[in-house]
Amino acid sequence: MIRLAEIDSVIGVKHAIRHLELYAEQWEALQGKISVLAARDAPGLLAKMMIGADGICIGISNIATGHWAAFTNHCLKHNFSDARDVFMSHLMPLISHVWSERVPRRISYSASTKEALVQLGVFSSSHVRAPEVNVDQADIDRIYAGLV
């Protein structure tokens, strides 16, 4: 990552590593050299933002964009109490029900995101092309619970 930061044409990175200690180490090394956009559509995103980031770059932010913007703005202003409140009350349910990594997934993140956007009235279909698998009724119900 440090060598990437030395390349003139590199101005930022999407940092999707799971290991928070390594993230913190790399954030410290890259701070002020290039922008670091925290990634990982998972609970660890809150910790990454508290460690430091210049923003976020995550797929799930296509759902509930206003809440993601509020969370990011709170984090960038170091208002972590309000950021945690937004994250836990609005964003964590989305992560848990739409993008959960806790259980093996039958469907892709694309399929679950599209279904959430169908339920929100943004898309007319959640159909995905093979080899991805379309959502079934159990997926629809789980995603609905996260949106509620």
Short mmCIF file of N, CA and C in Angstrom, two decimals:
data_model
loop_
_atom_site.label_atom_id
_atom_site.label_comp_id
_atom_site.label_asym_id
_atom_site.label_seq_id
_atom_site.Cartn_x
_atom_site.Cartn_y
_atom_site.Cartn_z
N MET A 1 0.83 -1.19 0.00
CA MET A 1 0.00 0.00 0.00
C MET A 1 0.87 1.26 0.00
N ILE A 2 1.95 1.21 0.75
CA ILE A 2 2.84 2.37 0.80
C ILE A 2 3.46 2.62 -0.57
N ARG A 3 3.82 1.55 -1.27
CA ARG A 3 4.40 1.71 -2.61
C ARG A 3 3.35 2.27 -3.58
N LEU A 4 2.10 1.87 -3.41
CA LEU A 4 1.04 2.44 -4.25
C LEU A 4 0.93 3.95 -4.03
N ALA A 5 1.04 4.38 -2.80
CA ALA A 5 0.93 5.80 -2.46
C ALA A 5 2.05 6.63 -3.08
N GLU A 6 3.13 5.99 -3.47
CA GLU A 6 4.25 6.70 -4.07
C GLU A 6 4.08 6.91 -5.57
N ILE A 7 3.07 6.29 -6.16
CA ILE A 7 2.81 6.45 -7.59
C ILE A 7 1.99 7.73 -7.79
N ASP A 8 2.49 8.64 -8.60
CA ASP A 8 1.86 9.95 -8.77
C ASP A 8 0.40 9.87 -9.21
N SER A 9 0.07 8.92 -10.05
CA SER A 9 -1.30 8.84 -10.56
C SER A 9 -2.27 8.18 -9.58
N VAL A 10 -1.79 7.63 -8.49
CA VAL A 10 -2.67 7.04 -7.47
C VAL A 10 -3.01 8.12 -6.45
N ILE A 11 -4.30 8.42 -6.34
CA ILE A 11 -4.73 9.47 -5.42
C ILE A 11 -5.55 8.91 -4.26
N GLY A 12 -5.94 7.65 -4.36
CA GLY A 12 -6.72 7.05 -3.29
C GLY A 12 -6.86 5.56 -3.48
N VAL A 13 -7.30 4.90 -2.42
CA VAL A 13 -7.52 3.46 -2.45
C VAL A 13 -8.82 3.11 -1.72
N LYS A 14 -9.46 2.07 -2.22
CA LYS A 14 -10.57 1.44 -1.51
C LYS A 14 -9.93 0.38 -0.63
N HIS A 15 -10.09 0.50 0.67
CA HIS A 15 -9.40 -0.37 1.61
C HIS A 15 -10.40 -1.34 2.25
N ALA A 16 -10.47 -2.56 1.70
CA ALA A 16 -11.48 -3.53 2.13
C ALA A 16 -10.93 -4.66 2.98
N ILE A 17 -9.82 -4.45 3.61
CA ILE A 17 -9.22 -5.50 4.44
C ILE A 17 -10.05 -5.75 5.69
N ARG A 18 -10.13 -7.00 6.13
CA ARG A 18 -10.91 -7.36 7.32
C ARG A 18 -10.14 -7.10 8.62
N HIS A 19 -8.85 -7.24 8.59
CA HIS A 19 -8.01 -7.21 9.78
C HIS A 19 -7.82 -5.76 10.26
N LEU A 20 -8.43 -5.40 11.39
CA LEU A 20 -8.42 -4.01 11.85
C LEU A 20 -7.04 -3.51 12.25
N GLU A 21 -6.20 -4.37 12.81
CA GLU A 21 -4.85 -3.94 13.17
C GLU A 21 -4.06 -3.55 11.93
N LEU A 22 -4.17 -4.34 10.88
CA LEU A 22 -3.47 -4.03 9.64
C LEU A 22 -4.06 -2.77 9.01
N TYR A 23 -5.38 -2.62 9.08
CA TYR A 23 -6.01 -1.41 8.58
C TYR A 23 -5.44 -0.18 9.30
N ALA A 24 -5.38 -0.25 10.62
CA ALA A 24 -4.87 0.89 11.40
C ALA A 24 -3.43 1.19 11.04
N GLU A 25 -2.62 0.17 10.89
CA GLU A 25 -1.22 0.36 10.52
C GLU A 25 -1.10 1.02 9.15
N GLN A 26 -1.90 0.55 8.20
CA GLN A 26 -1.83 1.13 6.85
C GLN A 26 -2.44 2.52 6.81
N TRP A 27 -3.48 2.77 7.58
CA TRP A 27 -4.06 4.11 7.64
C TRP A 27 -3.01 5.11 8.12
N GLU A 28 -2.30 4.75 9.17
CA GLU A 28 -1.25 5.62 9.70
C GLU A 28 -0.19 5.89 8.63
N ALA A 29 0.21 4.86 7.91
CA ALA A 29 1.26 5.00 6.89
C ALA A 29 0.80 5.81 5.69
N LEU A 30 -0.48 5.76 5.37
CA LEU A 30 -1.00 6.41 4.16
C LEU A 30 -1.59 7.79 4.42
N GLN A 31 -1.89 8.10 5.67
CA GLN A 31 -2.54 9.35 6.02
C GLN A 31 -1.77 10.54 5.47
N GLY A 32 -2.47 11.39 4.74
CA GLY A 32 -1.86 12.59 4.17
C GLY A 32 -1.16 12.35 2.84
N LYS A 33 -1.00 11.09 2.43
CA LYS A 33 -0.34 10.78 1.16
C LYS A 33 -1.36 10.53 0.05
N ILE A 34 -2.35 9.69 0.35
CA ILE A 34 -3.45 9.43 -0.58
C ILE A 34 -4.72 9.27 0.24
N SER A 35 -5.85 9.40 -0.40
CA SER A 35 -7.13 9.19 0.28
C SER A 35 -7.34 7.70 0.52
N VAL A 36 -7.85 7.39 1.70
CA VAL A 36 -8.18 6.01 2.05
C VAL A 36 -9.69 5.94 2.27
N LEU A 37 -10.35 5.16 1.42
CA LEU A 37 -11.79 4.97 1.54
C LEU A 37 -12.03 3.62 2.21
N ALA A 38 -12.60 3.66 3.40
CA ALA A 38 -12.88 2.44 4.14
C ALA A 38 -13.94 1.64 3.40
N ALA A 39 -13.75 0.34 3.38
CA ALA A 39 -14.71 -0.55 2.74
C ALA A 39 -14.89 -1.77 3.62
N ARG A 40 -15.86 -2.53 3.38
CA ARG A 40 -16.30 -3.75 4.05
C ARG A 40 -17.71 -3.47 4.51
N ASP A 41 -18.64 -4.02 3.84
CA ASP A 41 -20.05 -3.85 4.17
C ASP A 41 -20.37 -4.77 5.34
N ALA A 42 -19.75 -4.49 6.46
CA ALA A 42 -19.84 -5.35 7.64
C ALA A 42 -19.70 -4.50 8.89
N PRO A 43 -20.01 -5.07 10.05
CA PRO A 43 -19.92 -4.29 11.29
C PRO A 43 -18.57 -3.62 11.52
N GLY A 44 -17.48 -4.19 11.03
CA GLY A 44 -16.17 -3.61 11.21
C GLY A 44 -15.99 -2.25 10.57
N LEU A 45 -16.92 -1.86 9.70
CA LEU A 45 -16.81 -0.54 9.06
C LEU A 45 -16.85 0.58 10.09
N LEU A 46 -17.65 0.42 11.13
CA LEU A 46 -17.72 1.44 12.18
C LEU A 46 -16.35 1.63 12.82
N ALA A 47 -15.68 0.54 13.13
CA ALA A 47 -14.34 0.63 13.72
C ALA A 47 -13.35 1.26 12.76
N LYS A 48 -13.42 0.90 11.49
CA LYS A 48 -12.51 1.51 10.50
C LYS A 48 -12.68 3.02 10.45
N MET A 49 -13.91 3.47 10.47
CA MET A 49 -14.15 4.91 10.40
C MET A 49 -13.64 5.60 11.66
N MET A 50 -13.70 4.93 12.79
CA MET A 50 -13.19 5.52 14.03
C MET A 50 -11.67 5.55 14.04
N ILE A 51 -11.04 4.56 13.40
CA ILE A 51 -9.58 4.55 13.28
C ILE A 51 -9.14 5.71 12.39
N GLY A 52 -9.87 5.89 11.29
CA GLY A 52 -9.57 6.96 10.36
C GLY A 52 -9.86 6.54 8.94
N ALA A 53 -10.44 7.42 8.17
CA ALA A 53 -10.73 7.20 6.76
C ALA A 53 -11.09 8.54 6.15
N ASP A 54 -10.95 8.63 4.85
CA ASP A 54 -11.34 9.86 4.15
C ASP A 54 -12.75 9.75 3.57
N GLY A 55 -13.37 8.61 3.77
CA GLY A 55 -14.71 8.36 3.28
C GLY A 55 -14.94 6.86 3.22
N ILE A 56 -16.04 6.47 2.58
CA ILE A 56 -16.35 5.06 2.42
C ILE A 56 -16.63 4.75 0.96
N CYS A 57 -16.44 3.50 0.59
CA CYS A 57 -16.73 3.02 -0.76
C CYS A 57 -17.30 1.61 -0.62
N ILE A 58 -18.62 1.52 -0.49
CA ILE A 58 -19.26 0.24 -0.25
C ILE A 58 -20.52 0.10 -1.08
N GLY A 59 -20.78 -1.12 -1.50
CA GLY A 59 -21.94 -1.39 -2.35
C GLY A 59 -23.27 -1.21 -1.66
N ILE A 60 -23.34 -1.54 -0.38
CA ILE A 60 -24.62 -1.46 0.32
C ILE A 60 -25.10 -0.03 0.48
N SER A 61 -24.22 0.94 0.24
CA SER A 61 -24.64 2.34 0.38
C SER A 61 -25.61 2.75 -0.73
N ASN A 62 -25.88 1.86 -1.69
CA ASN A 62 -26.93 2.12 -2.67
C ASN A 62 -28.31 2.04 -2.03
N ILE A 63 -28.37 1.47 -0.84
CA ILE A 63 -29.61 1.34 -0.08
C ILE A 63 -29.52 2.31 1.09
N ALA A 64 -30.55 3.10 1.31
CA ALA A 64 -30.60 4.05 2.42
C ALA A 64 -29.46 5.07 2.32
N THR A 65 -29.31 5.67 1.17
CA THR A 65 -28.19 6.58 0.91
C THR A 65 -28.12 7.74 1.90
N GLY A 66 -29.26 8.23 2.32
CA GLY A 66 -29.26 9.33 3.29
C GLY A 66 -28.63 8.94 4.61
N HIS A 67 -28.92 7.74 5.08
CA HIS A 67 -28.32 7.27 6.33
C HIS A 67 -26.82 7.05 6.18
N TRP A 68 -26.41 6.52 5.03
CA TRP A 68 -24.97 6.33 4.80
C TRP A 68 -24.25 7.67 4.74
N ALA A 69 -24.88 8.66 4.12
CA ALA A 69 -24.27 10.00 4.06
C ALA A 69 -24.16 10.60 5.45
N ALA A 70 -25.22 10.47 6.26
CA ALA A 70 -25.19 11.00 7.62
C ALA A 70 -24.10 10.31 8.44
N PHE A 71 -24.02 8.99 8.34
CA PHE A 71 -22.99 8.23 9.07
C PHE A 71 -21.60 8.71 8.68
N THR A 72 -21.36 8.82 7.37
CA THR A 72 -20.04 9.23 6.89
C THR A 72 -19.71 10.64 7.36
N ASN A 73 -20.66 11.55 7.23
CA ASN A 73 -20.41 12.93 7.67
C ASN A 73 -20.11 13.02 9.16
N HIS A 74 -20.87 12.28 9.97
CA HIS A 74 -20.59 12.26 11.41
C HIS A 74 -19.17 11.76 11.68
N CYS A 75 -18.79 10.69 10.98
CA CYS A 75 -17.44 10.13 11.18
C CYS A 75 -16.35 11.12 10.78
N LEU A 76 -16.54 11.76 9.64
CA LEU A 76 -15.52 12.69 9.15
C LEU A 76 -15.38 13.91 10.08
N LYS A 77 -16.46 14.22 10.81
CA LYS A 77 -16.41 15.32 11.78
C LYS A 77 -16.02 14.82 13.17
N HIS A 78 -15.69 13.54 13.27
CA HIS A 78 -15.32 12.89 14.54
C HIS A 78 -16.44 12.94 15.56
N ASN A 79 -17.66 12.98 15.08
CA ASN A 79 -18.85 12.93 15.94
C ASN A 79 -19.28 11.47 16.02
N PHE A 80 -18.48 10.67 16.73
CA PHE A 80 -18.64 9.22 16.71
C PHE A 80 -19.86 8.72 17.47
N SER A 81 -20.34 9.49 18.42
CA SER A 81 -21.54 9.07 19.14
C SER A 81 -22.75 9.07 18.20
N ASP A 82 -22.93 10.16 17.45
CA ASP A 82 -24.03 10.21 16.48
C ASP A 82 -23.81 9.21 15.35
N ALA A 83 -22.55 9.03 14.93
CA ALA A 83 -22.26 8.05 13.88
C ALA A 83 -22.65 6.65 14.33
N ARG A 84 -22.31 6.31 15.57
CA ARG A 84 -22.67 4.99 16.10
C ARG A 84 -24.18 4.83 16.16
N ASP A 85 -24.89 5.88 16.57
CA ASP A 85 -26.35 5.80 16.65
C ASP A 85 -26.96 5.52 15.28
N VAL A 86 -26.51 6.24 14.26
CA VAL A 86 -27.02 6.02 12.89
C VAL A 86 -26.65 4.61 12.42
N PHE A 87 -25.42 4.22 12.67
CA PHE A 87 -24.95 2.92 12.23
C PHE A 87 -25.77 1.80 12.86
N MET A 88 -25.92 1.84 14.17
CA MET A 88 -26.60 0.75 14.87
C MET A 88 -28.10 0.74 14.63
N SER A 89 -28.73 1.90 14.52
CA SER A 89 -30.19 1.91 14.38
C SER A 89 -30.66 1.74 12.93
N HIS A 90 -29.89 2.21 11.97
CA HIS A 90 -30.35 2.18 10.58
C HIS A 90 -29.50 1.30 9.66
N LEU A 91 -28.20 1.30 9.85
CA LEU A 91 -27.32 0.63 8.89
C LEU A 91 -27.00 -0.81 9.28
N MET A 92 -26.84 -1.07 10.54
CA MET A 92 -26.56 -2.44 10.97
C MET A 92 -27.68 -3.41 10.58
N PRO A 93 -28.96 -3.02 10.71
CA PRO A 93 -30.01 -3.94 10.24
C PRO A 93 -29.90 -4.25 8.74
N LEU A 94 -29.50 -3.27 7.95
CA LEU A 94 -29.30 -3.54 6.52
C LEU A 94 -28.17 -4.52 6.31
N ILE A 95 -27.07 -4.28 6.99
CA ILE A 95 -25.92 -5.17 6.86
C ILE A 95 -26.31 -6.58 7.28
N SER A 96 -27.01 -6.70 8.39
CA SER A 96 -27.38 -8.02 8.93
C SER A 96 -28.36 -8.77 8.05
N HIS A 97 -29.30 -8.07 7.46
CA HIS A 97 -30.36 -8.73 6.70
C HIS A 97 -30.15 -8.76 5.19
N VAL A 98 -29.41 -7.81 4.67
CA VAL A 98 -29.22 -7.73 3.22
C VAL A 98 -27.86 -8.26 2.82
N TRP A 99 -26.81 -7.96 3.58
CA TRP A 99 -25.44 -8.31 3.18
C TRP A 99 -24.73 -9.19 4.19
N SER A 100 -25.45 -9.87 5.03
CA SER A 100 -24.83 -10.63 6.12
C SER A 100 -23.74 -11.58 5.67
N GLU A 101 -22.66 -11.58 6.42
CA GLU A 101 -21.56 -12.52 6.19
C GLU A 101 -21.55 -13.63 7.25
N ARG A 102 -22.53 -13.61 8.14
CA ARG A 102 -22.53 -14.57 9.25
C ARG A 102 -22.84 -16.00 8.81
N VAL A 103 -23.62 -16.14 7.78
CA VAL A 103 -24.01 -17.47 7.31
C VAL A 103 -23.61 -17.62 5.85
N PRO A 104 -23.41 -18.84 5.41
CA PRO A 104 -23.12 -19.02 3.97
C PRO A 104 -24.25 -18.45 3.13
N ARG A 105 -23.89 -17.78 2.08
CA ARG A 105 -24.89 -17.12 1.24
C ARG A 105 -25.17 -17.95 -0.02
N ARG A 106 -26.45 -18.11 -0.30
CA ARG A 106 -26.88 -18.77 -1.52
C ARG A 106 -26.93 -17.75 -2.66
N ILE A 107 -27.26 -16.53 -2.32
CA ILE A 107 -27.40 -15.47 -3.32
C ILE A 107 -26.22 -14.51 -3.23
N SER A 108 -26.03 -13.75 -4.29
CA SER A 108 -24.94 -12.77 -4.33
C SER A 108 -25.40 -11.46 -3.69
N TYR A 109 -24.42 -10.61 -3.41
CA TYR A 109 -24.74 -9.28 -2.90
C TYR A 109 -25.50 -8.48 -3.94
N SER A 110 -25.23 -8.73 -5.21
CA SER A 110 -25.98 -8.04 -6.27
C SER A 110 -27.45 -8.39 -6.20
N ALA A 111 -27.75 -9.67 -6.03
CA ALA A 111 -29.15 -10.10 -5.96
C ALA A 111 -29.86 -9.51 -4.75
N SER A 112 -29.20 -9.53 -3.60
CA SER A 112 -29.85 -9.00 -2.40
C SER A 112 -30.00 -7.48 -2.47
N THR A 113 -29.03 -6.80 -3.04
CA THR A 113 -29.14 -5.35 -3.19
C THR A 113 -30.27 -5.00 -4.15
N LYS A 114 -30.33 -5.71 -5.26
CA LYS A 114 -31.40 -5.45 -6.22
C LYS A 114 -32.77 -5.69 -5.60
N GLU A 115 -32.89 -6.76 -4.81
CA GLU A 115 -34.18 -7.03 -4.16
C GLU A 115 -34.53 -5.92 -3.18
N ALA A 116 -33.58 -5.44 -2.41
CA ALA A 116 -33.85 -4.32 -1.50
C ALA A 116 -34.32 -3.10 -2.28
N LEU A 117 -33.69 -2.84 -3.41
CA LEU A 117 -34.09 -1.68 -4.22
C LEU A 117 -35.46 -1.89 -4.87
N VAL A 118 -35.83 -3.13 -5.16
CA VAL A 118 -37.20 -3.42 -5.62
C VAL A 118 -38.18 -3.08 -4.51
N GLN A 119 -37.90 -3.55 -3.31
CA GLN A 119 -38.80 -3.31 -2.18
C GLN A 119 -38.93 -1.83 -1.85
N LEU A 120 -37.89 -1.06 -2.15
CA LEU A 120 -37.94 0.39 -1.92
C LEU A 120 -38.55 1.15 -3.09
N GLY A 121 -38.92 0.43 -4.15
CA GLY A 121 -39.55 1.07 -5.31
C GLY A 121 -38.57 1.72 -6.27
N VAL A 122 -37.28 1.42 -6.16
CA VAL A 122 -36.27 2.00 -7.04
C VAL A 122 -36.12 1.17 -8.31
N PHE A 123 -36.08 -0.15 -8.16
CA PHE A 123 -35.96 -1.08 -9.30
C PHE A 123 -37.29 -1.79 -9.50
N SER A 124 -37.52 -2.24 -10.72
CA SER A 124 -38.74 -3.00 -11.00
C SER A 124 -38.51 -4.51 -10.94
N SER A 125 -37.26 -4.94 -10.95
CA SER A 125 -36.96 -6.37 -10.92
C SER A 125 -35.63 -6.60 -10.19
N SER A 126 -35.58 -7.73 -9.49
CA SER A 126 -34.34 -8.11 -8.84
C SER A 126 -33.65 -9.25 -9.59
N HIS A 127 -34.10 -9.52 -10.77
CA HIS A 127 -33.55 -10.62 -11.57
C HIS A 127 -32.05 -10.41 -11.81
N VAL A 128 -31.29 -11.49 -11.62
CA VAL A 128 -29.86 -11.48 -11.93
C VAL A 128 -29.59 -12.57 -12.97
N ARG A 129 -28.52 -12.40 -13.71
CA ARG A 129 -28.16 -13.38 -14.74
C ARG A 129 -27.26 -14.46 -14.17
N ALA A 130 -27.35 -15.63 -14.74
CA ALA A 130 -26.49 -16.75 -14.35
C ALA A 130 -25.03 -16.34 -14.54
N PRO A 131 -24.18 -16.79 -13.69
CA PRO A 131 -24.34 -17.87 -12.73
C PRO A 131 -24.90 -17.42 -11.38
N GLU A 132 -25.24 -16.14 -11.23
CA GLU A 132 -25.84 -15.70 -9.98
C GLU A 132 -27.22 -16.32 -9.83
N VAL A 133 -27.69 -16.36 -8.59
CA VAL A 133 -28.96 -16.99 -8.26
C VAL A 133 -29.94 -15.92 -7.81
N ASN A 134 -31.18 -15.99 -8.32
CA ASN A 134 -32.21 -15.04 -7.92
C ASN A 134 -32.66 -15.29 -6.48
N VAL A 135 -33.19 -14.26 -5.87
CA VAL A 135 -33.69 -14.37 -4.51
C VAL A 135 -34.91 -15.29 -4.49
N ASP A 136 -35.13 -15.91 -3.34
CA ASP A 136 -36.36 -16.68 -3.15
C ASP A 136 -37.18 -16.00 -2.05
N GLN A 137 -38.30 -16.58 -1.68
CA GLN A 137 -39.19 -15.93 -0.71
C GLN A 137 -38.52 -15.72 0.65
N ALA A 138 -37.70 -16.67 1.08
CA ALA A 138 -36.99 -16.50 2.37
C ALA A 138 -36.05 -15.29 2.30
N ASP A 139 -35.36 -15.13 1.16
CA ASP A 139 -34.48 -13.97 0.99
C ASP A 139 -35.30 -12.68 1.01
N ILE A 140 -36.40 -12.68 0.30
CA ILE A 140 -37.28 -11.51 0.24
C ILE A 140 -37.74 -11.11 1.64
N ASP A 141 -38.16 -12.10 2.42
CA ASP A 141 -38.63 -11.83 3.79
C ASP A 141 -37.51 -11.30 4.67
N ARG A 142 -36.31 -11.87 4.57
CA ARG A 142 -35.17 -11.43 5.37
C ARG A 142 -34.78 -9.99 5.01
N ILE A 143 -34.77 -9.69 3.73
CA ILE A 143 -34.42 -8.34 3.27
C ILE A 143 -35.47 -7.34 3.74
N TYR A 144 -36.73 -7.73 3.66
CA TYR A 144 -37.82 -6.87 4.12
C TYR A 144 -37.64 -6.53 5.61
N ALA A 145 -37.27 -7.54 6.40
CA ALA A 145 -37.07 -7.31 7.84
C ALA A 145 -35.96 -6.29 8.08
N GLY A 146 -34.91 -6.35 7.28
CA GLY A 146 -33.82 -5.40 7.41
C GLY A 146 -34.23 -3.99 7.02
N LEU A 147 -35.08 -3.89 6.01
CA LEU A 147 -35.54 -2.58 5.57
C LEU A 147 -36.51 -1.94 6.57
N VAL A 148 -37.31 -2.78 7.19
CA VAL A 148 -38.25 -2.26 8.19
C VAL A 148 -37.47 -1.69 9.35
#
